[in-house]
């Protein structure tokens, strides 16, 4: 078991370089199997979610080579075999193999995906989308078989603008006959990145990044070279850490407009920010104004930044509120923040945070990926030692977190116990 130890209360000074986006990478790797030719993806983060998807590539007999920050995938000798439960369950994004394999072979057999326990996380919209394209879905317990004689383009309206369903339907529809229109599509930058990748391979997708995506099916997808966009959630997490401890801290290699909602909330709180073309410099302040947030689909305030933002709210003067609208179970970090000294009350889907409160290190748990990021932020701000268990969750999404923070002056280590 791994634990993380942080000796908090230190100022952080220097530059943190942001890696490629986890939530784009986890769709790009499955998308790569839609061709039979070699695909190169660069700016790939070295996180355990990437490793888990490579394990699935291996199961499917897909050749791949990983080098520093890149992966070359060659599906020439690929076999469409069942993806075992152990692989499907390792991460949420295993479900992107559903759309990709269905698109390529018109058949896929795999299990219900895993991922952070932040809500029920159904996949009904994905399956309804596949059915609209002409597939038949059968399930036995957790095992799903999705197959079609032929996939035919269709008009699909998503009841919820789901990131996963939008991408998964796109993956199946690129190889369908005719035209598919996805209405009420999600608009996250990761979706645009995946659509660009597919277009580079020869797909005909327009409208990605808007709520209507049009896909004209094609018979063949070919080789390509592609770059993963910077991770806006990693960037946002470090900008929040900079607001707590930066003196000053530069967050580099980012697309600032992808975190616009966060930046305006930080400005409202009184954080000192310099926003450049591909960086943000943050200087912590003595006092912050209370600031409330409500999570929303992109370009609203990202649910994935809500938990780290709560840590900053503990340092604001007066009462701040956080309302979570995407996931039913995303306040699991709150009891641990309270152990660290925060004053937080949760009622229904809203947390009320009274501040400022002094944080003091103690033992806490990373209950999920972003709860873990919140524990790291709190541990860096807190006086004394914070020990975080279930660190595996954090390593699923933050590349070289220990090295990146150590380089700017943090006292942080991971130990195997
Ligand atoms: C993606 O999850 C991200 N994961 C999540 O990031 C992120 O929190 C989420 O989008 C929202 O931005 C990946 O990209 C791998 P959704 P996804 O489908 O696609 C409901 C992180 O910390 N829904 O947009 O699974 C669902 O229950 C992670 O990096 C259905 O009801 O999210 C939720 O309430 C965690 N039926 C809402 O839609 C469905 O079939 C949005 O979910 C699908 C979704």
Coordinates of C-alpha atoms and ligand atoms in Angstrom, one line a residue:
X1 CA 0.0 0.0 0.0
X2 CA 1.2 3.5 -0.8
X3 CA 0.9 6.5 1.5
X4 CA 1.7 10.1 0.8
X5 CA 3.3 12.3 3.4
X6 CA 3.2 16.1 3.3
X7 CA 5.0 18.5 5.6
X8 CA 2.7 21.5 5.0
X9 CA 2.9 25.2 5.5
X10 CA 5.6 25.9 2.9
X11 CA 5.5 28.5 0.2
X12 CA 5.7 27.1 -3.3
X13 CA 7.8 29.0 -5.9
X14 CA 8.7 28.2 -9.4
X15 CA 7.0 26.6 -12.4
X16 CA 4.8 23.5 -12.8
X17 CA 4.4 22.2 -16.3
X18 CA 1.1 20.6 -17.1
X19 CA 0.8 17.2 -18.7
X20 CA -1.5 15.9 -21.4
X21 CA -5.2 15.6 -20.5
X22 CA -6.2 12.4 -18.8
X23 CA -9.8 12.6 -20.0
X24 CA -8.7 13.1 -23.6
X25 CA -6.0 10.4 -23.5
X26 CA -8.4 7.8 -22.1
X27 CA -10.6 8.2 -25.2
X28 CA -7.8 8.6 -27.8
X29 CA -6.2 5.3 -27.0
X30 CA -9.4 3.3 -27.6
X31 CA -10.2 5.5 -30.6
X32 CA -6.8 4.5 -32.2
X33 CA -8.0 0.9 -32.8
X34 CA -10.6 2.2 -35.3
X35 CA -7.8 2.0 -38.0
X36 CA -5.5 -0.9 -39.0
X37 CA -2.6 1.5 -39.5
X38 CA -0.1 3.0 -37.1
X39 CA -1.1 6.0 -35.0
X40 CA 1.2 8.2 -32.9
X41 CA -0.2 10.1 -30.0
X42 CA 2.1 12.5 -28.2
X43 CA 1.8 14.5 -24.9
X44 CA 0.4 11.3 -23.3
X45 CA 0.5 11.5 -19.5
X46 CA 2.2 8.7 -17.6
X47 CA -0.6 7.9 -15.2
X48 CA -2.0 4.6 -14.1
X49 CA -5.2 5.1 -16.2
X50 CA -3.0 5.1 -19.3
X51 CA -1.4 1.9 -18.1
X52 CA -4.8 0.3 -17.6
X53 CA -5.8 1.1 -21.2
X54 CA -2.6 -0.3 -22.5
X55 CA -3.4 -3.6 -20.7
X56 CA -6.6 -3.7 -22.7
X57 CA -4.7 -3.1 -25.9
X58 CA -2.6 -6.1 -25.0
X59 CA -5.7 -8.2 -24.5
X60 CA -6.9 -7.2 -27.9
X61 CA -3.5 -8.1 -29.4
X62 CA -2.8 -4.5 -30.4
X63 CA 0.9 -3.6 -30.7
X64 CA 1.9 -0.5 -29.0
X65 CA 5.1 1.2 -28.0
X66 CA 5.4 3.8 -25.2
X67 CA 8.1 6.3 -25.1
X68 CA 8.5 9.4 -23.0
X69 CA 5.2 11.3 -23.4
X70 CA 4.1 9.4 -26.5
X71 CA 2.5 6.1 -27.6
X72 CA 2.6 4.5 -31.0
X73 CA -0.3 2.1 -31.5
X74 CA -0.5 -0.4 -34.4
X75 CA -3.7 -2.4 -34.5
X76 CA -2.8 -4.4 -37.6
X77 CA -2.9 -7.8 -35.9
X78 CA -5.7 -7.0 -33.5
X79 CA -8.3 -9.6 -32.4
X80 CA -11.8 -8.6 -31.2
X81 CA -11.9 -10.7 -28.1
X82 CA -14.0 -10.3 -24.9
X83 CA -12.6 -7.7 -22.6
X84 CA -12.5 -9.4 -19.2
X85 CA -14.1 -7.9 -16.1
X86 CA -10.8 -7.3 -14.4
X87 CA -9.8 -4.9 -17.2
X88 CA -13.2 -3.2 -17.7
X89 CA -13.5 -2.5 -13.9
X90 CA -10.1 -0.9 -13.6
X91 CA -11.3 2.5 -14.9
X92 CA -14.4 4.3 -16.2
X93 CA -12.9 4.9 -19.6
X94 CA -12.7 1.3 -20.5
X95 CA -16.2 2.0 -21.9
X96 CA -14.7 3.8 -24.9
X97 CA -13.7 0.4 -26.2
X98 CA -17.5 -0.3 -26.5
X99 CA -17.9 2.4 -29.1
X100 CA -14.6 1.8 -30.9
X101 CA -15.0 -2.0 -31.2
X102 CA -18.6 -1.7 -32.2
X103 CA -17.6 0.9 -34.9
X104 CA -14.8 -1.3 -36.2
X105 CA -16.2 -4.9 -35.8
X106 CA -19.9 -4.3 -35.2
X107 CA -19.6 -6.4 -32.1
X108 CA -18.2 -5.9 -28.6
X109 CA -18.3 -8.0 -25.4
X110 CA -17.2 -6.4 -22.2
X111 CA -18.2 -5.6 -18.6
X112 CA -19.6 -2.6 -16.8
X113 CA -16.8 -0.1 -16.3
X114 CA -15.2 0.9 -13.0
X115 CA -13.9 4.3 -12.0
X116 CA -14.3 6.6 -9.0
X117 CA -17.3 6.1 -6.7
X118 CA -18.8 9.5 -7.1
X119 CA -22.3 8.5 -8.1
X120 CA -24.3 5.7 -9.8
X121 CA -22.6 6.4 -13.1
X122 CA -25.0 4.6 -15.4
X123 CA -24.2 4.0 -19.1
X124 CA -27.8 4.0 -20.4
X125 CA -27.2 7.0 -22.7
X126 CA -24.3 5.2 -24.4
X127 CA -26.3 2.1 -24.9
X128 CA -29.4 4.0 -26.2
X129 CA -27.0 5.8 -28.7
X130 CA -25.7 2.4 -29.9
X131 CA -29.2 1.1 -30.3
X132 CA -30.2 4.2 -32.3
X133 CA -27.4 3.3 -34.7
X134 CA -28.9 -0.2 -35.1
X135 CA -27.1 -2.2 -32.5
X136 CA -28.7 -4.8 -30.2
X137 CA -27.6 -4.7 -26.5
X138 CA -27.9 -7.7 -24.3
X139 CA -26.6 -8.1 -20.7
X140 CA -26.1 -10.9 -18.3
X141 CA -25.3 -9.4 -14.9
X142 CA -22.4 -7.0 -15.5
X143 CA -21.5 -8.4 -18.9
X144 CA -22.7 -6.5 -22.0
X145 CA -22.8 -7.7 -25.6
X146 CA -23.5 -5.0 -28.2
X147 CA -23.7 -6.1 -31.8
X148 CA -25.1 -5.0 -35.1
X149 CA -25.4 -6.4 -38.6
X150 CA -24.9 -2.9 -39.9
X151 CA -24.5 0.5 -38.1
X152 CA -26.7 3.2 -39.7
X153 CA -26.4 6.9 -39.0
X154 CA -29.2 8.3 -36.9
X155 CA -30.5 11.4 -35.1
X156 CA -29.7 11.1 -31.4
X157 CA -30.8 13.4 -28.7
X158 CA -28.9 13.0 -25.4
X159 CA -31.2 13.6 -22.3
X160 CA -28.1 14.7 -20.5
X161 CA -25.0 16.3 -22.2
X162 CA -22.8 13.4 -21.2
X163 CA -19.1 13.5 -22.0
X164 CA -18.8 9.7 -22.2
X165 CA -21.9 9.2 -24.2
X166 CA -21.0 11.9 -26.7
X167 CA -17.5 10.4 -27.3
X168 CA -18.7 6.8 -27.4
X169 CA -21.5 7.5 -29.9
X170 CA -19.0 9.4 -32.0
X171 CA -16.6 6.4 -32.0
X172 CA -19.3 4.1 -33.2
X173 CA -20.8 6.5 -35.7
X174 CA -17.6 7.3 -37.6
X175 CA -17.8 3.9 -39.2
X176 CA -21.6 3.8 -39.6
X177 CA -23.3 4.1 -43.0
X178 CA -24.7 7.6 -43.5
X179 CA -25.0 10.6 -41.3
X180 CA -25.4 10.8 -37.5
X181 CA -26.4 13.9 -35.6
X182 CA -25.9 14.1 -31.9
X183 CA -28.0 16.8 -30.3
X184 CA -27.4 18.2 -26.8
X185 CA -23.9 16.8 -27.1
X186 CA -21.4 17.7 -24.4
X187 CA -19.0 20.5 -25.3
X188 CA -15.9 19.7 -23.2
X189 CA -12.5 20.4 -24.9
X190 CA -11.6 16.7 -24.6
X191 CA -14.4 16.0 -27.1
X192 CA -13.0 18.5 -29.6
X193 CA -9.6 16.8 -29.1
X194 CA -11.0 13.4 -29.9
X195 CA -13.0 14.6 -32.9
X196 CA -9.8 16.3 -34.3
X197 CA -8.0 13.0 -33.9
X198 CA -10.7 11.1 -35.7
X199 CA -10.8 13.7 -38.5
X200 CA -7.0 13.4 -38.8
X201 CA -7.6 9.7 -39.3
X202 CA -10.1 10.4 -42.1
X203 CA -13.4 10.8 -40.3
X204 CA -15.9 13.5 -41.2
X205 CA -17.0 15.1 -38.0
X206 CA -18.2 18.7 -37.6
X207 CA -19.6 20.7 -34.8
X208 CA -17.5 19.2 -31.9
X209 CA -17.4 21.8 -29.1
X210 CA -21.0 22.8 -29.9
X211 CA -24.2 21.1 -28.8
X212 CA -24.8 19.6 -32.2
X213 CA -22.2 17.2 -33.7
X214 CA -22.6 15.9 -37.2
X215 CA -20.8 12.7 -38.3
X216 CA -20.7 11.4 -41.9
X217 CA -19.7 7.8 -41.7
X218 CA -16.7 6.6 -43.7
X219 CA -15.4 3.1 -44.7
X220 CA -11.8 3.6 -43.8
X221 CA -9.7 5.4 -41.2
X222 CA -6.0 5.7 -41.7
X223 CA -2.8 6.5 -39.8
X224 CA -2.2 9.8 -38.2
X225 CA -0.1 11.8 -35.7
X226 CA -1.9 13.6 -32.9
X227 CA -1.2 15.7 -29.8
X228 CA -3.2 15.5 -26.5
X229 CA -4.4 18.9 -25.2
X230 CA -3.1 20.1 -21.8
X231 CA -5.0 18.7 -18.8
X232 CA -7.3 21.5 -17.7
X233 CA -8.2 19.7 -14.4
X234 CA -4.5 19.2 -13.5
X235 CA -3.9 22.9 -14.4
X236 CA -6.9 24.0 -12.3
X237 CA -5.7 21.9 -9.4
X238 CA -2.3 23.5 -9.4
X239 CA -3.7 27.0 -9.9
X240 CA -5.8 26.4 -6.7
X241 CA -2.7 25.1 -4.9
X242 CA -0.9 28.3 -6.0
X243 CA -3.8 30.4 -4.6
X244 CA -3.1 28.6 -1.2
X245 CA 0.7 28.5 -1.2
X246 CA 2.1 30.2 -4.4
X247 CA 4.8 32.8 -3.8
X248 CA 4.5 33.0 -6.8
X249 CA 3.7 29.8 -8.7
X250 CA 3.6 29.6 -12.5
X251 CA 1.4 27.0 -14.1
X252 CA 2.8 26.5 -17.6
X253 CA 1.8 24.8 -20.9
X254 CA -2.0 25.3 -20.5
X255 CA -4.9 26.7 -22.4
X256 CA -6.2 29.3 -20.0
X257 CA -9.6 29.6 -21.6
X258 CA -10.3 26.0 -20.7
X259 CA -10.3 27.1 -17.0
X260 CA -12.0 30.4 -17.5
X261 CA -14.8 29.6 -15.0
X262 CA -12.2 28.8 -12.3
X263 CA -10.1 31.9 -13.1
X264 CA -13.1 34.2 -12.8
X265 CA -14.1 32.6 -9.4
X266 CA -10.5 33.1 -8.2
X267 CA -10.6 36.7 -9.2
X268 CA -13.9 37.2 -7.4
X269 CA -12.2 35.7 -4.3
X270 CA -9.3 38.2 -4.6
X271 CA -6.5 35.8 -5.8
X272 CA -3.7 37.6 -7.7
X273 CA -3.4 36.1 -11.2
X274 CA -1.4 36.9 -14.3
X275 CA -2.9 35.1 -17.2
X276 CA -0.6 34.7 -20.3
X277 CA -1.1 32.9 -23.6
X278 CA -0.2 29.5 -22.2
X279 CA 0.4 30.1 -18.5
X280 CA -1.0 31.5 -15.3
X281 CA 1.1 33.0 -12.5
X282 CA -0.6 32.9 -9.1
X283 CA 0.4 34.8 -5.9
X284 CA -1.3 33.8 -2.7
X285 CA -2.9 36.6 -0.6
X286 CA -3.4 37.0 3.1
X287 CA -7.2 37.3 2.8
X288 CA -9.8 36.1 0.4
X289 CA -13.5 37.0 0.0
X290 CA -16.1 34.3 0.4
X291 CA -17.0 32.9 -3.1
X292 CA -19.7 30.4 -4.0
X293 CA -19.6 27.9 -6.9
X294 CA -22.1 25.6 -8.7
X295 CA -20.7 22.9 -10.9
X296 CA -22.0 22.6 -14.5
X297 CA -21.2 21.1 -17.8
X298 CA -18.5 22.9 -19.8
X299 CA -17.9 25.9 -20.0
X300 CA -19.4 26.0 -16.5
X301 CA -17.4 25.4 -13.3
X302 CA -15.9 21.8 -13.7
X303 CA -17.1 19.3 -11.2
X304 CA -13.6 17.8 -11.2
X305 CA -12.3 21.1 -9.6
X306 CA -15.0 21.4 -7.0
X307 CA -13.2 19.3 -4.4
X308 CA -9.9 21.1 -4.6
X309 CA -11.7 24.5 -4.7
X310 CA -13.4 23.7 -1.3
X311 CA -9.9 23.7 0.2
X312 CA -9.5 27.3 -0.9
X313 CA -13.0 28.2 0.4
X314 CA -11.8 27.2 3.9
X315 CA -9.4 30.2 3.7
X316 CA -12.0 32.7 2.6
X317 CA -13.6 35.1 5.1
X318 CA -17.3 34.4 5.7
X319 CA -19.6 31.7 4.3
X320 CA -19.0 30.2 0.9
X321 CA -21.1 27.6 -0.8
X322 CA -20.4 24.8 -3.2
X323 CA -23.3 23.1 -5.1
X324 CA -22.6 19.9 -6.9
X325 CA -25.0 19.3 -9.8
X326 CA -23.3 16.5 -11.8
X327 CA -22.5 13.7 -9.4
X328 CA -24.6 12.6 -6.4
X329 CA -21.6 11.5 -4.2
X330 CA -18.9 14.1 -4.5
X331 CA -18.5 15.3 -1.0
X332 CA -16.6 12.4 0.4
X333 CA -13.6 14.7 1.0
X334 CA -15.5 16.8 3.4
X335 CA -15.2 14.7 6.6
X336 CA -11.4 14.6 6.0
X337 CA -11.2 18.4 5.5
X338 CA -13.1 18.7 8.8
X339 CA -10.5 16.5 10.5
X340 CA -7.9 18.9 9.2
X341 CA -9.8 21.8 10.9
X342 CA -12.3 23.0 8.2
X343 CA -15.8 24.2 9.2
X344 CA -18.1 22.6 6.6
X345 CA -21.8 21.6 6.6
X346 CA -23.3 19.5 3.8
X347 CA -27.0 19.6 3.1
X348 CA -28.4 17.8 0.1
X349 CA -26.0 18.7 -2.8
X350 CA -24.6 21.9 -1.2
X351 CA -21.7 22.4 1.1
X352 CA -21.5 25.5 3.2
X353 CA -17.9 26.4 4.2
X354 CA -17.2 29.0 7.0
X355 CA -13.8 30.5 7.0
X356 CA -11.1 31.3 7.4
X357 CA -10.0 28.3 9.4
X358 CA -6.5 27.1 10.2
X359 CA -5.7 23.7 8.8
X360 CA -3.6 21.3 10.9
X361 CA -2.1 18.1 9.4
X362 CA -3.5 14.7 10.3
X363 CA -4.3 11.3 8.7
X364 CA -6.7 11.5 5.8
X365 CA -8.0 9.3 2.9
X366 CA -8.1 10.0 -0.8
X367 CA -11.5 8.5 -1.3
X368 CA -11.4 9.3 -5.1
X369 CA -9.2 11.0 -7.6
X370 CA -10.2 14.6 -7.1
X371 CA -10.9 14.1 -3.3
X372 CA -7.3 13.0 -3.3
X373 CA -6.2 16.2 -5.1
X374 CA -8.2 18.2 -2.4
X375 CA -6.2 16.3 0.3
X376 CA -2.9 17.2 -1.3
X377 CA -4.0 20.9 -1.5
X378 CA -5.1 20.9 2.1
X379 CA -2.0 19.0 3.2
X380 CA 0.3 21.6 1.5
X381 CA -1.6 24.5 3.3
X382 CA -1.9 22.8 6.7
X383 CA 0.7 23.2 9.5
X384 CA 2.5 20.0 10.3
X385 CA 2.3 16.5 8.8
X386 CA -0.6 15.2 6.7
X387 CA -0.6 11.5 5.8
X388 CA -2.8 10.5 2.9
X389 CA -3.9 6.8 2.3
X390 CA -5.4 5.3 -0.8
X391 CA -2.9 7.3 -2.9
X392 CA -3.6 5.0 -5.9
X393 CA -6.6 7.2 -6.7
X394 CA -4.4 10.3 -7.0
X395 CA -1.9 8.5 -9.2
X396 CA -4.7 7.6 -11.7
X397 CA -4.8 11.2 -12.8
X398 CA -1.8 13.3 -11.8
X399 CA 1.5 12.6 -13.6
X400 CA 4.6 12.9 -11.4
X401 CA 2.7 14.8 -8.7
X402 CA 5.4 14.3 -6.1
X403 CA 8.2 15.5 -8.5
X404 CA 6.2 18.5 -9.8
X405 CA 5.5 19.7 -6.2
X406 CA 9.0 18.9 -4.9
X407 CA 10.5 21.0 -7.6
X408 CA 8.6 24.1 -6.4
X409 CA 9.5 23.6 -2.7
X410 CA 7.0 21.2 -1.3
X411 CA 8.0 18.6 1.2
X412 CA 6.1 15.6 -0.1
X413 CA 6.9 11.9 -0.5
X414 CA 5.2 8.7 -1.4
X415 CA 6.1 5.6 0.6
X416 CA 5.3 2.0 0.1
X417 CA 4.2 0.4 3.5
Ligands
LIG1 C1 -16.4 12.4 -17.6 O1 -17.1 11.4 -16.9 C2 -15.1 12.5 -16.9 N1 -14.4 11.2 -17.0 C3 -15.3 12.8 -15.4 O2 -14.0 13.0 -14.8 C4 -16.1 14.1 -15.2 O3 -16.4 14.3 -13.9 C5 -17.4 14.0 -16.1 O4 -17.1 13.7 -17.4 C6 -18.1 15.3 -16.1 O5 -17.3 16.4 -16.6 C7 -13.8 10.8 -18.1 O6 -13.7 11.6 -19.1 C8 -13.2 9.5 -18.2 P1 -20.8 12.2 -17.9 P2 -18.4 10.7 -17.6 O7 -21.3 11.0 -18.8 O8 -18.2 10.8 -19.1 C9 -25.1 11.1 -16.0 C10 -12.3 12.8 -13.1 O9 -12.3 13.1 -11.9 N2 -25.2 10.0 -17.1 O10 -20.6 13.5 -18.5 O11 -18.6 9.4 -17.0 C11 -24.0 10.8 -15.0 O12 -24.5 9.9 -14.0 C12 -13.6 12.2 -13.7 O13 -11.4 12.9 -14.0 C13 -26.3 9.2 -17.2 O14 -27.3 9.4 -16.4 O15 -19.5 11.8 -17.2 C14 -23.7 12.2 -14.5 O16 -24.7 12.6 -13.5 C15 -14.6 11.7 -12.7 N3 -26.3 8.2 -18.1 C16 -23.9 13.1 -15.8 O17 -24.7 12.3 -16.7 C17 -25.3 8.0 -18.9 O18 -25.4 7.1 -19.7 C18 -22.6 13.4 -16.5 O19 -21.8 12.3 -16.7 C19 -24.1 8.8 -18.8 C20 -24.1 9.8 -17.9

